Amino acid sequence: MSVEAEQTSLAEYSRRSRPWLTSLAVAGVACATVATAAQGTGQFHWWAVFIVIPAALIAASGGPLLVRGGGRAFAGYVLACVGGLVFTAGALLMFGVMGRGWPLMVVLPCLAVAGTYGWRADDRLARGLHRAVALLALTAALLGVTLQLIRLDLIRLETGWWGAFLMLAGAIVLGNAVELARHRMPYRLQAITLLVGPAVIAFLLGLRFLRGW
């Protein structure tokens, strides 16, 4: 019986430690890859290691919590996103390209917020507002991608192009207001009013910037 209990204990320990070992292995490979690539470019800033390694460990600590699910999944998601953001900043500093890659600091946090779109709150009002925030974050991420392409001289846009993203944001908020109107819930009219007003203003301002009025 003692042998069987010991084998069961070892199996349970192996099952629980596997996510941690996997996350640490991924963090180690990421750090090694970034450092090796930076050295290959001849722009290796060694002091950025003190940013990259702790950030990788922070991100790795979020992986096992995500695997467990439940209430700990949110904490794991936050740790993974924060660690990934700091890791990216450290990598840009290690390569010495922060001046060209800073739009990534806009893209990644927005993608982290947009990544929560699939989480559904029980309350319909909270669900609708969360959906609007997640879609707005996705719009901001697209704005960051556009800025990155401009910084890399891959595209050229006329003045006022950002008005298109402002119009898209207004359309998203207005669409969520229409969606809320379909449901009967407390404070529905107040919520719709709060959404429609800023949505219309954002759309009109975006149109003004885009048309150059």
PDB file of N, CA, C and O in Angstrom, residues 156-201:
ATOM      1  N   ARG A 156       2.454  54.903 -46.269  1.00  0.00           N
ATOM      2  CA  ARG A 156       2.377  56.357 -46.111  1.00  0.00           C
ATOM      3  C   ARG A 156       0.907  56.764 -46.171  1.00  0.00           C
ATOM      4  O   ARG A 156       0.198  56.377 -47.105  1.00  0.00           O
ATOM      5  N   LEU A 157       0.463  57.523 -45.182  1.00  0.00           N
ATOM      6  CA  LEU A 157      -0.930  57.926 -45.108  1.00  0.00           C
ATOM      7  C   LEU A 157      -1.029  59.440 -45.057  1.00  0.00           C
ATOM      8  O   LEU A 157      -0.118  60.116 -44.557  1.00  0.00           O
ATOM      9  N   GLU A 158      -2.140  59.950 -45.568  1.00  0.00           N
ATOM     10  CA  GLU A 158      -2.370  61.388 -45.562  1.00  0.00           C
ATOM     11  C   GLU A 158      -2.747  61.853 -44.149  1.00  0.00           C
ATOM     12  O   GLU A 158      -3.177  61.066 -43.299  1.00  0.00           O
ATOM     13  N   THR A 159      -2.575  63.142 -43.903  1.00  0.00           N
ATOM     14  CA  THR A 159      -2.937  63.722 -42.616  1.00  0.00           C
ATOM     15  C   THR A 159      -4.421  63.532 -42.335  1.00  0.00           C
ATOM     16  O   THR A 159      -5.260  63.727 -43.217  1.00  0.00           O
ATOM     17  N   GLY A 160      -4.724  63.145 -41.106  1.00  0.00           N
ATOM     18  CA  GLY A 160      -6.108  62.939 -40.721  1.00  0.00           C
ATOM     19  C   GLY A 160      -6.572  61.500 -40.822  1.00  0.00           C
ATOM     20  O   GLY A 160      -7.739  61.207 -40.561  1.00  0.00           O
ATOM     21  N   TRP A 161      -5.660  60.575 -41.167  1.00  0.00           N
ATOM     22  CA  TRP A 161      -6.039  59.175 -41.340  1.00  0.00           C
ATOM     23  C   TRP A 161      -6.582  58.565 -40.058  1.00  0.00           C
ATOM     24  O   TRP A 161      -7.394  57.627 -40.087  1.00  0.00           O
ATOM     25  N   TRP A 162      -6.130  59.093 -38.905  1.00  0.00           N
ATOM     26  CA  TRP A 162      -6.586  58.523 -37.632  1.00  0.00           C
ATOM     27  C   TRP A 162      -8.080  58.722 -37.414  1.00  0.00           C
ATOM     28  O   TRP A 162      -8.681  58.075 -36.566  1.00  0.00           O
ATOM     29  N   GLY A 163      -8.682  59.625 -38.197  1.00  0.00           N
ATOM     30  CA  GLY A 163     -10.122  59.821 -38.094  1.00  0.00           C
ATOM     31  C   GLY A 163     -10.910  58.557 -38.414  1.00  0.00           C
ATOM     32  O   GLY A 163     -12.010  58.353 -37.883  1.00  0.00           O
ATOM     33  N   ALA A 164     -10.348  57.699 -39.277  1.00  0.00           N
ATOM     34  CA  ALA A 164     -11.032  56.453 -39.620  1.00  0.00           C
ATOM     35  C   ALA A 164     -11.162  55.552 -38.398  1.00  0.00           C
ATOM     36  O   ALA A 164     -12.201  54.905 -38.196  1.00  0.00           O
ATOM     37  N   PHE A 165     -10.149  55.505 -37.559  1.00  0.00           N
ATOM     38  CA  PHE A 165     -10.210  54.690 -36.348  1.00  0.00           C
ATOM     39  C   PHE A 165     -11.176  55.293 -35.335  1.00  0.00           C
ATOM     40  O   PHE A 165     -11.846  54.563 -34.602  1.00  0.00           O
ATOM     41  N   LEU A 166     -11.236  56.625 -35.304  1.00  0.00           N
ATOM     42  CA  LEU A 166     -12.188  57.277 -34.408  1.00  0.00           C
ATOM     43  C   LEU A 166     -13.621  56.986 -34.852  1.00  0.00           C
ATOM     44  O   LEU A 166     -14.511  56.740 -34.017  1.00  0.00           O
ATOM     45  N   MET A 167     -13.845  56.973 -36.146  1.00  0.00           N
ATOM     46  CA  MET A 167     -15.166  56.622 -36.660  1.00  0.00           C
ATOM     47  C   MET A 167     -15.508  55.165 -36.353  1.00  0.00           C
ATOM     48  O   MET A 167     -16.649  54.840 -35.997  1.00  0.00           O
ATOM     49  N   LEU A 168     -14.533  54.284 -36.494  1.00  0.00           N
ATOM     50  CA  LEU A 168     -14.756  52.880 -36.184  1.00  0.00           C
ATOM     51  C   LEU A 168     -15.113  52.690 -34.710  1.00  0.00           C
ATOM     52  O   LEU A 168     -16.010  51.913 -34.366  1.00  0.00           O
ATOM     53  N   ALA A 169     -14.416  53.426 -33.835  1.00  0.00           N
ATOM     54  CA  ALA A 169     -14.718  53.345 -32.404  1.00  0.00           C
ATOM     55  C   ALA A 169     -16.137  53.810 -32.127  1.00  0.00           C
ATOM     56  O   ALA A 169     -16.874  53.191 -31.343  1.00  0.00           O
ATOM     57  N   GLY A 170     -16.541  54.909 -32.769  1.00  0.00           N
ATOM     58  CA  GLY A 170     -17.907  55.389 -32.589  1.00  0.00           C
ATOM     59  C   GLY A 170     -18.933  54.380 -33.075  1.00  0.00           C
ATOM     60  O   GLY A 170     -19.980  54.172 -32.438  1.00  0.00           O
ATOM     61  N   ALA A 171     -18.657  53.736 -34.207  1.00  0.00           N
ATOM     62  CA  ALA A 171     -19.582  52.740 -34.744  1.00  0.00           C
ATOM     63  C   ALA A 171     -19.690  51.533 -33.814  1.00  0.00           C
ATOM     64  O   ALA A 171     -20.771  50.961 -33.644  1.00  0.00           O
ATOM     65  N   ILE A 172     -18.587  51.140 -33.191  1.00  0.00           N
ATOM     66  CA  ILE A 172     -18.606  50.014 -32.266  1.00  0.00           C
ATOM     67  C   ILE A 172     -19.467  50.325 -31.046  1.00  0.00           C
ATOM     68  O   ILE A 172     -20.305  49.507 -30.627  1.00  0.00           O
ATOM     69  N   VAL A 173     -19.265  51.495 -30.471  1.00  0.00           N
ATOM     70  CA  VAL A 173     -20.057  51.875 -29.296  1.00  0.00           C
ATOM     71  C   VAL A 173     -21.532  51.989 -29.662  1.00  0.00           C
ATOM     72  O   VAL A 173     -22.407  51.531 -28.911  1.00  0.00           O
ATOM     73  N   LEU A 174     -21.822  52.568 -30.825  1.00  0.00           N
ATOM     74  CA  LEU A 174     -23.214  52.699 -31.253  1.00  0.00           C
ATOM     75  C   LEU A 174     -23.845  51.329 -31.494  1.00  0.00           C
ATOM     76  O   LEU A 174     -25.002  51.089 -31.133  1.00  0.00           O
ATOM     77  N   GLY A 175     -23.086  50.414 -32.081  1.00  0.00           N
ATOM     78  CA  GLY A 175     -23.591  49.069 -32.304  1.00  0.00           C
ATOM     79  C   GLY A 175     -23.910  48.345 -31.011  1.00  0.00           C
ATOM     80  O   GLY A 175     -24.915  47.622 -30.915  1.00  0.00           O
ATOM     81  N   ASN A 176     -23.082  48.541 -29.992  1.00  0.00           N
ATOM     82  CA  ASN A 176     -23.353  47.915 -28.698  1.00  0.00           C
ATOM     83  C   ASN A 176     -24.564  48.551 -28.021  1.00  0.00           C
ATOM     84  O   ASN A 176     -25.303  47.873 -27.297  1.00  0.00           O
ATOM     85  N   ALA A 177     -24.779  49.850 -28.255  1.00  0.00           N
ATOM     86  CA  ALA A 177     -25.978  50.493 -27.716  1.00  0.00           C
ATOM     87  C   ALA A 177     -27.233  49.900 -28.342  1.00  0.00           C
ATOM     88  O   ALA A 177     -28.236  49.651 -27.654  1.00  0.00           O
ATOM     89  N   VAL A 178     -27.185  49.642 -29.650  1.00  0.00           N
ATOM     90  CA  VAL A 178     -28.318  49.024 -30.335  1.00  0.00           C
ATOM     91  C   VAL A 178     -28.557  47.616 -29.803  1.00  0.00           C
ATOM     92  O   VAL A 178     -29.702  47.179 -29.618  1.00  0.00           O
ATOM     93  N   GLU A 179     -27.472  46.896 -29.540  1.00  0.00           N
ATOM     94  CA  GLU A 179     -27.598  45.539 -29.001  1.00  0.00           C
ATOM     95  C   GLU A 179     -28.244  45.557 -27.619  1.00  0.00           C
ATOM     96  O   GLU A 179     -29.092  44.705 -27.306  1.00  0.00           O
ATOM     97  N   LEU A 180     -27.866  46.512 -26.782  1.00  0.00           N
ATOM     98  CA  LEU A 180     -28.467  46.607 -25.448  1.00  0.00           C
ATOM     99  C   LEU A 180     -29.947  46.939 -25.521  1.00  0.00           C
ATOM    100  O   LEU A 180     -30.721  46.547 -24.648  1.00  0.00           O
ATOM    101  N   ALA A 181     -30.341  47.669 -26.563  1.00  0.00           N
ATOM    102  CA  ALA A 181     -31.744  48.051 -26.696  1.00  0.00           C
ATOM    103  C   ALA A 181     -32.644  46.840 -26.918  1.00  0.00           C
ATOM    104  O   ALA A 181     -33.860  46.915 -26.693  1.00  0.00           O
ATOM    105  N   ARG A 182     -32.072  45.723 -27.355  1.00  0.00           N
ATOM    106  CA  ARG A 182     -32.856  44.519 -27.621  1.00  0.00           C
ATOM    107  C   ARG A 182     -33.233  43.766 -26.352  1.00  0.00           C
ATOM    108  O   ARG A 182     -34.088  42.890 -26.380  1.00  0.00           O
ATOM    109  N   HIS A 183     -32.577  44.085 -25.228  1.00  0.00           N
ATOM    110  CA  HIS A 183     -32.789  43.336 -23.994  1.00  0.00           C
ATOM    111  C   HIS A 183     -33.505  44.203 -22.953  1.00  0.00           C
ATOM    112  O   HIS A 183     -33.267  45.406 -22.874  1.00  0.00           O
ATOM    113  N   ARG A 184     -34.343  43.573 -22.184  1.00  0.00           N
ATOM    114  CA  ARG A 184     -35.000  44.257 -21.076  1.00  0.00           C
ATOM    115  C   ARG A 184     -34.167  44.054 -19.823  1.00  0.00           C
ATOM    116  O   ARG A 184     -33.953  42.928 -19.381  1.00  0.00           O
ATOM    117  N   MET A 185     -33.674  45.143 -19.273  1.00  0.00           N
ATOM    118  CA  MET A 185     -32.803  45.062 -18.103  1.00  0.00           C
ATOM    119  C   MET A 185     -32.887  46.384 -17.342  1.00  0.00           C
ATOM    120  O   MET A 185     -33.289  47.416 -17.914  1.00  0.00           O
ATOM    121  N   PRO A 186     -32.520  46.375 -16.071  1.00  0.00           N
ATOM    122  CA  PRO A 186     -32.518  47.625 -15.301  1.00  0.00           C
ATOM    123  C   PRO A 186     -31.517  48.614 -15.882  1.00  0.00           C
ATOM    124  O   PRO A 186     -30.456  48.235 -16.382  1.00  0.00           O
ATOM    125  N   TYR A 187     -31.847  49.891 -15.818  1.00  0.00           N
ATOM    126  CA  TYR A 187     -30.971  50.976 -16.267  1.00  0.00           C
ATOM    127  C   TYR A 187     -30.616  50.859 -17.757  1.00  0.00           C
ATOM    128  O   TYR A 187     -29.567  51.347 -18.193  1.00  0.00           O
ATOM    129  N   ARG A 188     -31.503  50.240 -18.533  1.00  0.00           N
ATOM    130  CA  ARG A 188     -31.206  50.073 -19.958  1.00  0.00           C
ATOM    131  C   ARG A 188     -31.142  51.415 -20.672  1.00  0.00           C
ATOM    132  O   ARG A 188     -30.190  51.688 -21.417  1.00  0.00           O
ATOM    133  N   LEU A 189     -32.129  52.268 -20.436  1.00  0.00           N
ATOM    134  CA  LEU A 189     -32.175  53.556 -21.128  1.00  0.00           C
ATOM    135  C   LEU A 189     -30.985  54.433 -20.748  1.00  0.00           C
ATOM    136  O   LEU A 189     -30.418  55.128 -21.604  1.00  0.00           O
ATOM    137  N   GLN A 190     -30.625  54.425 -19.454  1.00  0.00           N
ATOM    138  CA  GLN A 190     -29.476  55.227 -19.022  1.00  0.00           C
ATOM    139  C   GLN A 190     -28.195  54.756 -19.707  1.00  0.00           C
ATOM    140  O   GLN A 190     -27.377  55.570 -20.155  1.00  0.00           O
ATOM    141  N   ALA A 191     -28.026  53.435 -19.782  1.00  0.00           N
ATOM    142  CA  ALA A 191     -26.822  52.892 -20.406  1.00  0.00           C
ATOM    143  C   ALA A 191     -26.775  53.222 -21.889  1.00  0.00           C
ATOM    144  O   ALA A 191     -25.726  53.605 -22.433  1.00  0.00           O
ATOM    145  N   ILE A 192     -27.922  53.102 -22.558  1.00  0.00           N
ATOM    146  CA  ILE A 192     -27.967  53.398 -23.994  1.00  0.00           C
ATOM    147  C   ILE A 192     -27.657  54.873 -24.243  1.00  0.00           C
ATOM    148  O   ILE A 192     -26.909  55.218 -25.173  1.00  0.00           O
ATOM    149  N   THR A 193     -28.193  55.740 -23.401  1.00  0.00           N
ATOM    150  CA  THR A 193     -27.941  57.176 -23.553  1.00  0.00           C
ATOM    151  C   THR A 193     -26.460  57.496 -23.378  1.00  0.00           C
ATOM    152  O   THR A 193     -25.878  58.278 -24.142  1.00  0.00           O
ATOM    153  N   LEU A 194     -25.852  56.878 -22.380  1.00  0.00           N
ATOM    154  CA  LEU A 194     -24.429  57.108 -22.139  1.00  0.00           C
ATOM    155  C   LEU A 194     -23.561  56.600 -23.276  1.00  0.00           C
ATOM    156  O   LEU A 194     -22.457  57.121 -23.504  1.00  0.00           O
ATOM    157  N   LEU A 195     -24.021  55.592 -24.009  1.00  0.00           N
ATOM    158  CA  LEU A 195     -23.248  55.042 -25.118  1.00  0.00           C
ATOM    159  C   LEU A 195     -23.476  55.825 -26.411  1.00  0.00           C
ATOM    160  O   LEU A 195     -22.527  56.096 -27.159  1.00  0.00           O
ATOM    161  N   VAL A 196     -24.730  56.187 -26.668  1.00  0.00           N
ATOM    162  CA  VAL A 196     -25.054  56.827 -27.943  1.00  0.00           C
ATOM    163  C   VAL A 196     -24.410  58.207 -28.059  1.00  0.00           C
ATOM    164  O   VAL A 196     -23.856  58.555 -29.116  1.00  0.00           O
ATOM    165  N   GLY A 197     -24.447  58.999 -26.993  1.00  0.00           N
ATOM    166  CA  GLY A 197     -23.888  60.349 -27.051  1.00  0.00           C
ATOM    167  C   GLY A 197     -22.424  60.370 -27.449  1.00  0.00           C
ATOM    168  O   GLY A 197     -22.059  60.970 -28.485  1.00  0.00           O
ATOM    169  N   PRO A 198     -21.527  59.712 -26.696  1.00  0.00           N
ATOM    170  CA  PRO A 198     -20.111  59.684 -27.088  1.00  0.00           C
ATOM    171  C   PRO A 198     -19.875  59.031 -28.442  1.00  0.00           C
ATOM    172  O   PRO A 198     -18.955  59.413 -29.163  1.00  0.00           O
ATOM    173  N   ALA A 199     -20.707  58.028 -28.797  1.00  0.00           N
ATOM    174  CA  ALA A 199     -20.525  57.344 -30.078  1.00  0.00           C
ATOM    175  C   ALA A 199     -20.748  58.303 -31.242  1.00  0.00           C
ATOM    176  O   ALA A 199     -19.959  58.341 -32.196  1.00  0.00           O
ATOM    177  N   VAL A 200     -21.803  59.092 -31.177  1.00  0.00           N
ATOM    178  CA  VAL A 200     -22.098  60.038 -32.252  1.00  0.00           C
ATOM    179  C   VAL A 200     -21.021  61.112 -32.334  1.00  0.00           C
ATOM    180  O   VAL A 200     -20.560  61.476 -33.428  1.00  0.00           O
ATOM    181  N   ILE A 201     -20.594  61.618 -31.176  1.00  0.00           N
ATOM    182  CA  ILE A 201     -19.548  62.650 -31.169  1.00  0.00           C
ATOM    183  C   ILE A 201     -18.250  62.107 -31.750  1.00  0.00           C
ATOM    184  O   ILE A 201     -17.585  62.771 -32.565  1.00  0.00           O
TER     185      ILE A 201
END
